[in-house]
Tab-separated table of C-alpha atoms in Angstrom:
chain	number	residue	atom	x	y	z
N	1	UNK	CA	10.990	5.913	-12.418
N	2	UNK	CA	11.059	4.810	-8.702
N	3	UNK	CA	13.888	4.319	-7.259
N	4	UNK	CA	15.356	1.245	-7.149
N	5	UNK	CA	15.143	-0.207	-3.353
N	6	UNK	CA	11.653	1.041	-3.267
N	7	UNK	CA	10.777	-0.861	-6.576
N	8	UNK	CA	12.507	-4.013	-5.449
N	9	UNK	CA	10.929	-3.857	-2.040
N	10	UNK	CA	7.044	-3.751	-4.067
N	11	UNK	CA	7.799	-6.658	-6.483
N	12	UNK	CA	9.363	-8.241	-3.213
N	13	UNK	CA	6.061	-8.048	-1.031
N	14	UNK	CA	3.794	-8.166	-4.164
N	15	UNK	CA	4.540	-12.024	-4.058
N	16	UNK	CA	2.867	-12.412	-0.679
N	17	UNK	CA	-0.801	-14.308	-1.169
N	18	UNK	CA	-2.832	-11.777	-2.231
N	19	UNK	CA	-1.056	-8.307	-2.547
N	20	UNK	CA	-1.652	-6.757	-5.150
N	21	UNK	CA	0.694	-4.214	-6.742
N	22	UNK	CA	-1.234	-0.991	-5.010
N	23	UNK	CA	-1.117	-3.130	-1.747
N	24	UNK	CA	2.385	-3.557	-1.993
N	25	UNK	CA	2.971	-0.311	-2.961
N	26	UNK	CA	1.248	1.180	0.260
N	27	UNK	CA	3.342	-1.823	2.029
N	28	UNK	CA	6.511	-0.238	0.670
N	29	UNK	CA	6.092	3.462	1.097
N	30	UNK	CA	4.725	2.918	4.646
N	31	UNK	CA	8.088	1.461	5.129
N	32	UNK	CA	9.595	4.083	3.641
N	33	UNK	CA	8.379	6.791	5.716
N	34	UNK	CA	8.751	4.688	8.874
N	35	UNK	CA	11.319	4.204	11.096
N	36	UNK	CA	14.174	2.436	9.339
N	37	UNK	CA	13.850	-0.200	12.353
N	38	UNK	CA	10.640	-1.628	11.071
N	39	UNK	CA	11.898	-2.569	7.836
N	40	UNK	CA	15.042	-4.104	10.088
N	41	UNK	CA	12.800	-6.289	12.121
N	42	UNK	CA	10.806	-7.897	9.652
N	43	UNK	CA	13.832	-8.457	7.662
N	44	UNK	CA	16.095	-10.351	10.419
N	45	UNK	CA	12.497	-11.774	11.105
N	46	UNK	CA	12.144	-13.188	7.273
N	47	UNK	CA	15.533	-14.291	7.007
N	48	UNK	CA	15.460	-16.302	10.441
N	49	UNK	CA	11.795	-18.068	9.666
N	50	UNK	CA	13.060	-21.607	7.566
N	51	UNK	CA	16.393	-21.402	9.748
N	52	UNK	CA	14.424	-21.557	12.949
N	53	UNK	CA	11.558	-23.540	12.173
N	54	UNK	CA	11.519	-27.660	10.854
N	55	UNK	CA	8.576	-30.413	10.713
N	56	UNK	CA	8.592	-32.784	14.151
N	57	UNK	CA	9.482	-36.252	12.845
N	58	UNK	CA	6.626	-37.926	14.508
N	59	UNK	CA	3.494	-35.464	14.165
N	60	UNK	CA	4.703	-33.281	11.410
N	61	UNK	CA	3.785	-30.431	13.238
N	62	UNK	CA	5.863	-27.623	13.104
N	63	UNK	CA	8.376	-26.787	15.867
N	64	UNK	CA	11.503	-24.771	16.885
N	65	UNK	CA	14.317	-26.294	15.215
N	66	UNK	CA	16.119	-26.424	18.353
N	67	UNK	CA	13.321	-29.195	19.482
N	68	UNK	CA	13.257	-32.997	18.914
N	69	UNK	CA	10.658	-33.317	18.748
N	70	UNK	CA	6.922	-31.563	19.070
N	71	UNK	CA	5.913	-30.248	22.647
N	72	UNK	CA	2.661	-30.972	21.432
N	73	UNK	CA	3.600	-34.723	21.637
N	74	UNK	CA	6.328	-34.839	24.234
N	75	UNK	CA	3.955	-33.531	26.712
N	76	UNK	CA	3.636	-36.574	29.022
N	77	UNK	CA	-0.102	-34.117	30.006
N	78	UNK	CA	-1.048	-35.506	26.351
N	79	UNK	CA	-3.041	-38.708	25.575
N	80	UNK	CA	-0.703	-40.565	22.902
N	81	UNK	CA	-3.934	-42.685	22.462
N	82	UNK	CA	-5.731	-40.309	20.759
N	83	UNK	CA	-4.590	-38.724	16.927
N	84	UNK	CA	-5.848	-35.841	15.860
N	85	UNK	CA	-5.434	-35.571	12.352
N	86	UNK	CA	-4.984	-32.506	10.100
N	87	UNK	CA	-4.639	-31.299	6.617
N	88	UNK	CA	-1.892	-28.434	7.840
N	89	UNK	CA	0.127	-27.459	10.481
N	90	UNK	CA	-1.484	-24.366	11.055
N	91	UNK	CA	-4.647	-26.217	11.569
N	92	UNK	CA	-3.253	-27.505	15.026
N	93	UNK	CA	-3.352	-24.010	16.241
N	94	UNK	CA	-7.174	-24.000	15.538
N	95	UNK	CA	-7.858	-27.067	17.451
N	96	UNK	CA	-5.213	-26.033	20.542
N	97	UNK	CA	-7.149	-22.133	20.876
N	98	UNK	CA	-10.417	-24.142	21.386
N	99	UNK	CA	-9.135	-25.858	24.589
N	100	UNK	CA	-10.912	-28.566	24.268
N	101	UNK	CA	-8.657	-31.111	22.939
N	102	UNK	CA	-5.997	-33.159	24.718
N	103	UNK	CA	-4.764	-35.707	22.937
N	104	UNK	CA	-2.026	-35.885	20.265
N	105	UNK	CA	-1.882	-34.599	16.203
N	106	UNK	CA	-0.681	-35.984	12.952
N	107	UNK	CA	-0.458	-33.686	10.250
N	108	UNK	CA	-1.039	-35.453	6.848
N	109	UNK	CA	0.589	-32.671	4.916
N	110	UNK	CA	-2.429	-31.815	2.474
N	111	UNK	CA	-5.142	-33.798	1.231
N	112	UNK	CA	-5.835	-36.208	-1.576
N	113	UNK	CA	-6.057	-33.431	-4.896
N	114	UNK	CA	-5.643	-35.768	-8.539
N	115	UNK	CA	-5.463	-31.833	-10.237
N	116	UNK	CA	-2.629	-30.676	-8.277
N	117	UNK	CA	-1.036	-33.512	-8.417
N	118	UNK	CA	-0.938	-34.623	-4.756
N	119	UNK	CA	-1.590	-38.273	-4.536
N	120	UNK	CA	-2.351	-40.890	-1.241
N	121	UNK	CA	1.628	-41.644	-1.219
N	122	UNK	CA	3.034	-37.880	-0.880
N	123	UNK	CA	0.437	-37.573	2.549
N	124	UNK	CA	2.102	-38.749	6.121
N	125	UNK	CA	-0.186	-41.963	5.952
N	126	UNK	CA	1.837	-44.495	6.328
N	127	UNK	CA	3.357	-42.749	9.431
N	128	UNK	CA	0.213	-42.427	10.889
N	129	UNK	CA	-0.744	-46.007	10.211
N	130	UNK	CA	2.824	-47.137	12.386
N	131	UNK	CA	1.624	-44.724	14.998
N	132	UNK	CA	-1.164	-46.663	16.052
N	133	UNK	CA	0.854	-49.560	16.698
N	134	UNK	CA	3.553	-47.717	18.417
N	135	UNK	CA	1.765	-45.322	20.206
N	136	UNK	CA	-1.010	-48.142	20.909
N	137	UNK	CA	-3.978	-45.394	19.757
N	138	UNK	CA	-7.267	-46.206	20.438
N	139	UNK	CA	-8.814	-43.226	18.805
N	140	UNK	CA	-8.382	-41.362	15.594
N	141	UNK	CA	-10.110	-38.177	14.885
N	142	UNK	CA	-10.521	-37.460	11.065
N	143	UNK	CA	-10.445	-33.312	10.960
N	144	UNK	CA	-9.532	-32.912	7.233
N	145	UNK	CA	-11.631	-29.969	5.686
N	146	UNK	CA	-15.247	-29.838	4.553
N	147	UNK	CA	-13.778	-29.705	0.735
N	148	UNK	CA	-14.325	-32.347	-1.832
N	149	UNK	CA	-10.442	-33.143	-1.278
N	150	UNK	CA	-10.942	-33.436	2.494
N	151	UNK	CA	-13.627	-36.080	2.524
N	152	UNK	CA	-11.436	-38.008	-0.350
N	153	UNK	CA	-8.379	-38.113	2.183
N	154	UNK	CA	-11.023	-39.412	5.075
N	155	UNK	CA	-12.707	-41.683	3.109
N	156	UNK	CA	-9.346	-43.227	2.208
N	157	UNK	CA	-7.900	-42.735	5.787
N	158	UNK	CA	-10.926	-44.601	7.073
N	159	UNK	CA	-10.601	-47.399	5.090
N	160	UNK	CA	-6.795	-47.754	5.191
N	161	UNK	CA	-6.815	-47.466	9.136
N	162	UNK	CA	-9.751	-50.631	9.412
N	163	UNK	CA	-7.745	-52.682	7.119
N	164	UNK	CA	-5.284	-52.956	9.646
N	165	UNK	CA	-6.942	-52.407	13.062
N	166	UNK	CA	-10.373	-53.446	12.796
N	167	UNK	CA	-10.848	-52.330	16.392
N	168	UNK	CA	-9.923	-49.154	16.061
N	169	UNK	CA	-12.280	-46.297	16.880
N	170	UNK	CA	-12.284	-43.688	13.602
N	171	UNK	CA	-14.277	-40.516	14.332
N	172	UNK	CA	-14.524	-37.320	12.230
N	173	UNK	CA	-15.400	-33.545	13.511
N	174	UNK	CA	-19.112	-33.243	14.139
N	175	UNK	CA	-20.697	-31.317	10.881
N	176	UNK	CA	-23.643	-28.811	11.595
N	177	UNK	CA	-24.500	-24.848	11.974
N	178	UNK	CA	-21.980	-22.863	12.790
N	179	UNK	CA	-22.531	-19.971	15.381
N	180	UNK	CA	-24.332	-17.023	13.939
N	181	UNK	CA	-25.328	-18.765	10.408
N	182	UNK	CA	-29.014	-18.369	10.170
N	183	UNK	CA	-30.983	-21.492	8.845
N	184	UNK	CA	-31.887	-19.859	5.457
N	185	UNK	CA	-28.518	-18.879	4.340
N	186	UNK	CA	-27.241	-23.005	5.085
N	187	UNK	CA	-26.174	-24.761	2.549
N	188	UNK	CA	-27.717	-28.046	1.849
N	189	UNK	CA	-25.156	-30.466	2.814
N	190	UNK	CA	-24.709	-29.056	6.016
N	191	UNK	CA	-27.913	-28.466	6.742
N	192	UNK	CA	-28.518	-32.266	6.215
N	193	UNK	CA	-25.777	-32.773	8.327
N	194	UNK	CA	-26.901	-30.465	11.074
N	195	UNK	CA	-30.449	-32.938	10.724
N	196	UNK	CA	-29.174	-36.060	10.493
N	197	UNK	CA	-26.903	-35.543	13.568
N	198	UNK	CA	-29.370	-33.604	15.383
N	199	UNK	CA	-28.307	-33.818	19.851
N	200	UNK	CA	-31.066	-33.703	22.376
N	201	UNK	CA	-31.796	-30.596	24.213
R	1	UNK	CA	2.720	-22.318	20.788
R	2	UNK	CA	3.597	-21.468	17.114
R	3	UNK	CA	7.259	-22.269	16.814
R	4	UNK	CA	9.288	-18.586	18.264
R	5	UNK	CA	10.503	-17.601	14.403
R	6	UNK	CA	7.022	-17.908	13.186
R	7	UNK	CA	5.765	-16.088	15.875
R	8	UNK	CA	8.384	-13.490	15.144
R	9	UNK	CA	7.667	-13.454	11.363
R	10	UNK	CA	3.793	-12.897	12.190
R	11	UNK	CA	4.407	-10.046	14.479
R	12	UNK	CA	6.742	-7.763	12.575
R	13	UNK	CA	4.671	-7.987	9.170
R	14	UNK	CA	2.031	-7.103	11.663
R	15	UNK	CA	3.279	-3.712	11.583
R	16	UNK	CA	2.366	-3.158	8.033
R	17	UNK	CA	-0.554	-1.084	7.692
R	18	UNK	CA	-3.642	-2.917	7.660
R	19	UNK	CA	-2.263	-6.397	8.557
R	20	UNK	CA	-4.136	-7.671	11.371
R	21	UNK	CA	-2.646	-10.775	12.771
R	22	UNK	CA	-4.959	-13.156	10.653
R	23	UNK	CA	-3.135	-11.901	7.738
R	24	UNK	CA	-0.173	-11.885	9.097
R	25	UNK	CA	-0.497	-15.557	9.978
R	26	UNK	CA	-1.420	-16.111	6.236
R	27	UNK	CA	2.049	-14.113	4.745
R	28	UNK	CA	3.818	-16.048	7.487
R	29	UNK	CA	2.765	-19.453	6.772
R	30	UNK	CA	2.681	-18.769	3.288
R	31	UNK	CA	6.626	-17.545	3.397
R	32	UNK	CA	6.920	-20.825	5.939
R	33	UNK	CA	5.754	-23.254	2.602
R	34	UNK	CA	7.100	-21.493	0.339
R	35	UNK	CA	11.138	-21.818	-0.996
R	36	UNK	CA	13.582	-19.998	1.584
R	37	UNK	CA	14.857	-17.704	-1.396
R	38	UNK	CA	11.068	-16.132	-1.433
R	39	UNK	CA	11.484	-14.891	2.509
R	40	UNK	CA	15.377	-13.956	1.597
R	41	UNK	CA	14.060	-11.746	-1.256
R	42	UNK	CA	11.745	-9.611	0.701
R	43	UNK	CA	14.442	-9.484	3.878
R	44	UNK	CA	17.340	-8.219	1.334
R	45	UNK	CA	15.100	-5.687	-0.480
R	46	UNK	CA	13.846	-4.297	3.551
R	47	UNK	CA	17.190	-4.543	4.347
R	48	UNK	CA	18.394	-2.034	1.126
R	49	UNK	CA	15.038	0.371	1.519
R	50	UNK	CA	16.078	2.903	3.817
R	51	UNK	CA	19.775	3.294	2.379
R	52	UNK	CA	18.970	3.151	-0.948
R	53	UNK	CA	16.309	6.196	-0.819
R	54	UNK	CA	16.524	9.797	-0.072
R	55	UNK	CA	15.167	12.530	-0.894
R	56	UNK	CA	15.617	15.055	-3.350
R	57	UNK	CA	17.165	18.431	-2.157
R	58	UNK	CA	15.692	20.633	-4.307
R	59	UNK	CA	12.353	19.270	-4.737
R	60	UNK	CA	11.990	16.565	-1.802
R	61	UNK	CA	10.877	13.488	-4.094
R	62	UNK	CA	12.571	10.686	-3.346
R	63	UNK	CA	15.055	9.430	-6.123
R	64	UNK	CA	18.013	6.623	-5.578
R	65	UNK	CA	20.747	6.911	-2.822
R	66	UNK	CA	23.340	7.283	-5.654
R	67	UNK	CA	21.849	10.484	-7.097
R	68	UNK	CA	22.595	14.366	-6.318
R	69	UNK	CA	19.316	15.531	-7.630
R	70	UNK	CA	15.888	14.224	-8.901
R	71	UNK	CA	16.095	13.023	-12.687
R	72	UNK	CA	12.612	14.471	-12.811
R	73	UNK	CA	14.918	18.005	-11.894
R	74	UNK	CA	17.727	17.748	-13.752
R	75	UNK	CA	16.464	16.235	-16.823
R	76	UNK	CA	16.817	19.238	-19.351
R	77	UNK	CA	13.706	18.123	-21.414
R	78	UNK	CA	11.847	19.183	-18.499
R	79	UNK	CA	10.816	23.002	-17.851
R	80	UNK	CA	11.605	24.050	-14.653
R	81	UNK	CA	9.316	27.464	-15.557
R	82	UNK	CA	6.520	25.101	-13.821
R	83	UNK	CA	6.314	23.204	-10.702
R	84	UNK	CA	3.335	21.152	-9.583
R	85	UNK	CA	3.528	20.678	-5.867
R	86	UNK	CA	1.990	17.859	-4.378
R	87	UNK	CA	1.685	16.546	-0.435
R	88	UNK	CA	3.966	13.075	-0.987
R	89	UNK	CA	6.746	11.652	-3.377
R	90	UNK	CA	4.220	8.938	-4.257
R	91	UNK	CA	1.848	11.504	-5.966
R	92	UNK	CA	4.364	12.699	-8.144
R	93	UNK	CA	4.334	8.921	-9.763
R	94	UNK	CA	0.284	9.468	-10.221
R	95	UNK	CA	0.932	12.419	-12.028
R	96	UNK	CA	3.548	10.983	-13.793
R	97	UNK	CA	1.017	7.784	-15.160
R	98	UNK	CA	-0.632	10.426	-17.254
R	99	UNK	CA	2.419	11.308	-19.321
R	100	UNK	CA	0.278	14.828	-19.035
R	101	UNK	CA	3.198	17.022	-17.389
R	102	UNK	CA	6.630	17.856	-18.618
R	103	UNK	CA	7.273	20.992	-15.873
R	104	UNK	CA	9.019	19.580	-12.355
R	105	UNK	CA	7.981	18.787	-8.931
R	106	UNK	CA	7.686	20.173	-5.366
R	107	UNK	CA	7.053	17.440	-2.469
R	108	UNK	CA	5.868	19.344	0.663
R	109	UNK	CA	6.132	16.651	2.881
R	110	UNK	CA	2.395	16.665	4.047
R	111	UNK	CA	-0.251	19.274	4.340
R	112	UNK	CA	-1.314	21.028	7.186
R	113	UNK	CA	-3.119	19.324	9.957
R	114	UNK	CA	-3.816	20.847	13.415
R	115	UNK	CA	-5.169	17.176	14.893
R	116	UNK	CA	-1.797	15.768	13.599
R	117	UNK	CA	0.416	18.768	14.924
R	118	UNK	CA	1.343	19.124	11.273
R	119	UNK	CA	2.253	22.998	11.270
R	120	UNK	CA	3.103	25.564	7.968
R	121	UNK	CA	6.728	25.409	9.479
R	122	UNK	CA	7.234	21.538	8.779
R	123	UNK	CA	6.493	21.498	5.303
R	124	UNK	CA	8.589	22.341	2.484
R	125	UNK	CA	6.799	25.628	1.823
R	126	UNK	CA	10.106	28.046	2.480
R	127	UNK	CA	12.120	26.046	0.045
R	128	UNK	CA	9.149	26.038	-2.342
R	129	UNK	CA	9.174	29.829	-2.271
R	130	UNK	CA	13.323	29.850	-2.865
R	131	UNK	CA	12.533	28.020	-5.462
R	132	UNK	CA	10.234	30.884	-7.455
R	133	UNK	CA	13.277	32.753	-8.045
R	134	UNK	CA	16.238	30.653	-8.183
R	135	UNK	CA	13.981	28.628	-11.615
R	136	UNK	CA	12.883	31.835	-12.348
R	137	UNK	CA	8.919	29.916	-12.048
R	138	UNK	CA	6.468	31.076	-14.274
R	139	UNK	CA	3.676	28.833	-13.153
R	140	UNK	CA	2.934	27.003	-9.542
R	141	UNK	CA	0.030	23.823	-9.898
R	142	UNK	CA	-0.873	22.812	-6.531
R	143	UNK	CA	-1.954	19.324	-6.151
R	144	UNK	CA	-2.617	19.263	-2.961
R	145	UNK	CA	-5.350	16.584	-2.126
R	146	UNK	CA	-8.786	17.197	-2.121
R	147	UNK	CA	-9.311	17.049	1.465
R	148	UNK	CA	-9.799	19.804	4.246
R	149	UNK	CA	-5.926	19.477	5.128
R	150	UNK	CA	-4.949	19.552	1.177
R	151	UNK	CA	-7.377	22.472	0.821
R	152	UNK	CA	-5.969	24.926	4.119
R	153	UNK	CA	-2.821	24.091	2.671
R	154	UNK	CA	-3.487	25.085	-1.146
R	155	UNK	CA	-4.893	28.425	0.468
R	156	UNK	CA	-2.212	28.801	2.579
R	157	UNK	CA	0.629	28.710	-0.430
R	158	UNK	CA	-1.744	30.358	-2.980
R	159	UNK	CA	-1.221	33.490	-0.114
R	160	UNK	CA	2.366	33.206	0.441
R	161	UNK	CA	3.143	32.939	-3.210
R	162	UNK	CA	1.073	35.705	-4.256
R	163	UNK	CA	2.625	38.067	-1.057
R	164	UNK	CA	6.360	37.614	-2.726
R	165	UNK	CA	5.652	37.434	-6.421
R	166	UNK	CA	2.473	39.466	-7.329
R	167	UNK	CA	3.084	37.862	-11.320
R	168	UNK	CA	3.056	34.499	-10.662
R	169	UNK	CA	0.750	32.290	-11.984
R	170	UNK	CA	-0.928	29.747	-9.097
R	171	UNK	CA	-3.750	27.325	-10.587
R	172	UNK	CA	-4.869	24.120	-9.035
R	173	UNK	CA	-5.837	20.858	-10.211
R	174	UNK	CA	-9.481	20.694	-12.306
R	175	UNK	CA	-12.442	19.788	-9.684
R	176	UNK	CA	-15.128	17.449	-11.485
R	177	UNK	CA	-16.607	14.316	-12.213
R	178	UNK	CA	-14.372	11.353	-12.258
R	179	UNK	CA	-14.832	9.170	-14.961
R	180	UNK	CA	-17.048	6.450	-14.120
R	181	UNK	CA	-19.369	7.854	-11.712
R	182	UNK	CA	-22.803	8.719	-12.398
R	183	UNK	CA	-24.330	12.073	-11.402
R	184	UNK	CA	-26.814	10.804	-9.038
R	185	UNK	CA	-23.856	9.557	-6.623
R	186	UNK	CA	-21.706	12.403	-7.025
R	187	UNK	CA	-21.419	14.318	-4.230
R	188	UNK	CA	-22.772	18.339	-3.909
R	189	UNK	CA	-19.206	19.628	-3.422
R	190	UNK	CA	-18.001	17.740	-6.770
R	191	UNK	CA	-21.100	18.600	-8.771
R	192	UNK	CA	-20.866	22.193	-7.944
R	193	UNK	CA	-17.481	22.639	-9.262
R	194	UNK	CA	-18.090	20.562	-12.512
R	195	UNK	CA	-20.871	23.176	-12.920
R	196	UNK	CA	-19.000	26.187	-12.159
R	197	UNK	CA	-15.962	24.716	-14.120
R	198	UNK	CA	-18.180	23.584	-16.609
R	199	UNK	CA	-16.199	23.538	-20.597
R	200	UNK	CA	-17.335	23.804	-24.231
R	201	UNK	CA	-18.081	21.072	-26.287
């Protein structure tokens, strides 16, 4: 009943993470009625994005594909001695907006998950295990997410890492409150946390 | 930071409405995971939108490129005698849901809004009027929305019509409780007409 470039354009953006038909609907007409340049832009945009982005082959951030590799490491400003390391790539951009961080990331590429499948050997762990020795790290910051799958992947991390470097110092992010939580809505774990690790004032 | 075609990716869906950047962030990176042909899909189908759509001449819904009038026009099964006008293509498809209405459309292109400069002279009222005589209309439903625009614009036509053809009949779209809401939240406006309108059982 619709015509046909406006249907294909909905089931198009209806397979974005959570658009819904409706959503992509209201996507689509809004396109419709708009400027014919808009559509343009985020179509040259689309059809650029896996061209003009790859995975740095030491950090497995991502990067411009016209890089070698990740600023974020070739930065001679950055301490190689430190690793940050993440789940994702996008969880780099988290740390960086903080400001707070100066060292170097390795991005594992997920975390441990038996039910999807994802096992120790798909994760970047054995090229984060080389870059200790290579990069001669002295610290390694565990910042995998608070999820069950997280800890796994630290747990495993931690243990892999002492195996070979007993002398290595293996930290994780602090747990605790976060801003504007109130004590009674906490859940348990943290709240533990946010005890057991309590700072002085 | 973020690699340029990510950035780039992030921005233009930006422009969609209701996509703050957080969201756009999660589209991008999601298109970024995902297999190229997913981002190539939704560029091709932008790309094809604005060619691939126009608009109706005689009744202003939008049909494919390739057509010379609406189906919902020229299909013979459907009796031109009545025309339910609405404010946007995409209403006509509403209407069309409740397999309700056999007559044909009229797309005004909006409805009058002083705050949005949206004046009598920009909608397709003129051609609406045209159309009275050269269908030989029996019957005019407006559908106009039910909002203070929608409303100024259903009195508006309701006049013109009834200047040029004294016989015609105008009705309007039955004001009452949706299904699904109880009376206590209905509002006074709503309630008033499902009194006045109220029907036999």
């Amino acid at each position: 009943m619709l015509p046909s470039a406006l249907n294909d354009v909905i089931d198009a953006l209806g397979r974005l993470p959570g658009v819904g038909s409706r959503t992509a609907e209201r996507y689509a007409y809004f396109l419709l009625k708009s400027d014919a340049k808009i559509s343009e832009n985020i179509a040259s945009a689309l059809s650029a994005l896996h061209d003009g982005v790859k995975s740095c082959p030491v950090t497995f951030a991502i990067m411009d594909a016209s890089e070698d590799v990740s600023p974020l490491y070739s930065d001679p400003a950055r301490d190689k001695g430190t690793v940050l390391v993440v789940e994702e790539p996008l969880d780099i951009y988290a740390i960086e907006q903080t400001k707070a961080y100066h060292g170097t990331y390795h991005v594992l590429g997920g975390a441990i998950s038996p039910m999807d499948g994802i096992t120790a050997e798909q994760l970047h762990i054995r090229e984060l295990i080389d870059r200790v020795a290579n990069d001669s790290v002295t610290e390694i910051i565990i910042a995998t997410n608070p999820s069950v799958e997280g800890e796994s992947t630290a747990v495993l991390l931690d243990k892999l890492l002492r195996e070979k470097y007993p002398d290595l110092q293996i930290t994780r992010l602090a747990r605790g409150l976060p801003l504007g939580v109130s004590l009674e809505y906490a859940d348990q774990i943290t709240l533990t946390s946010a005890l057991n690790n309590r700072t002085k004032i």
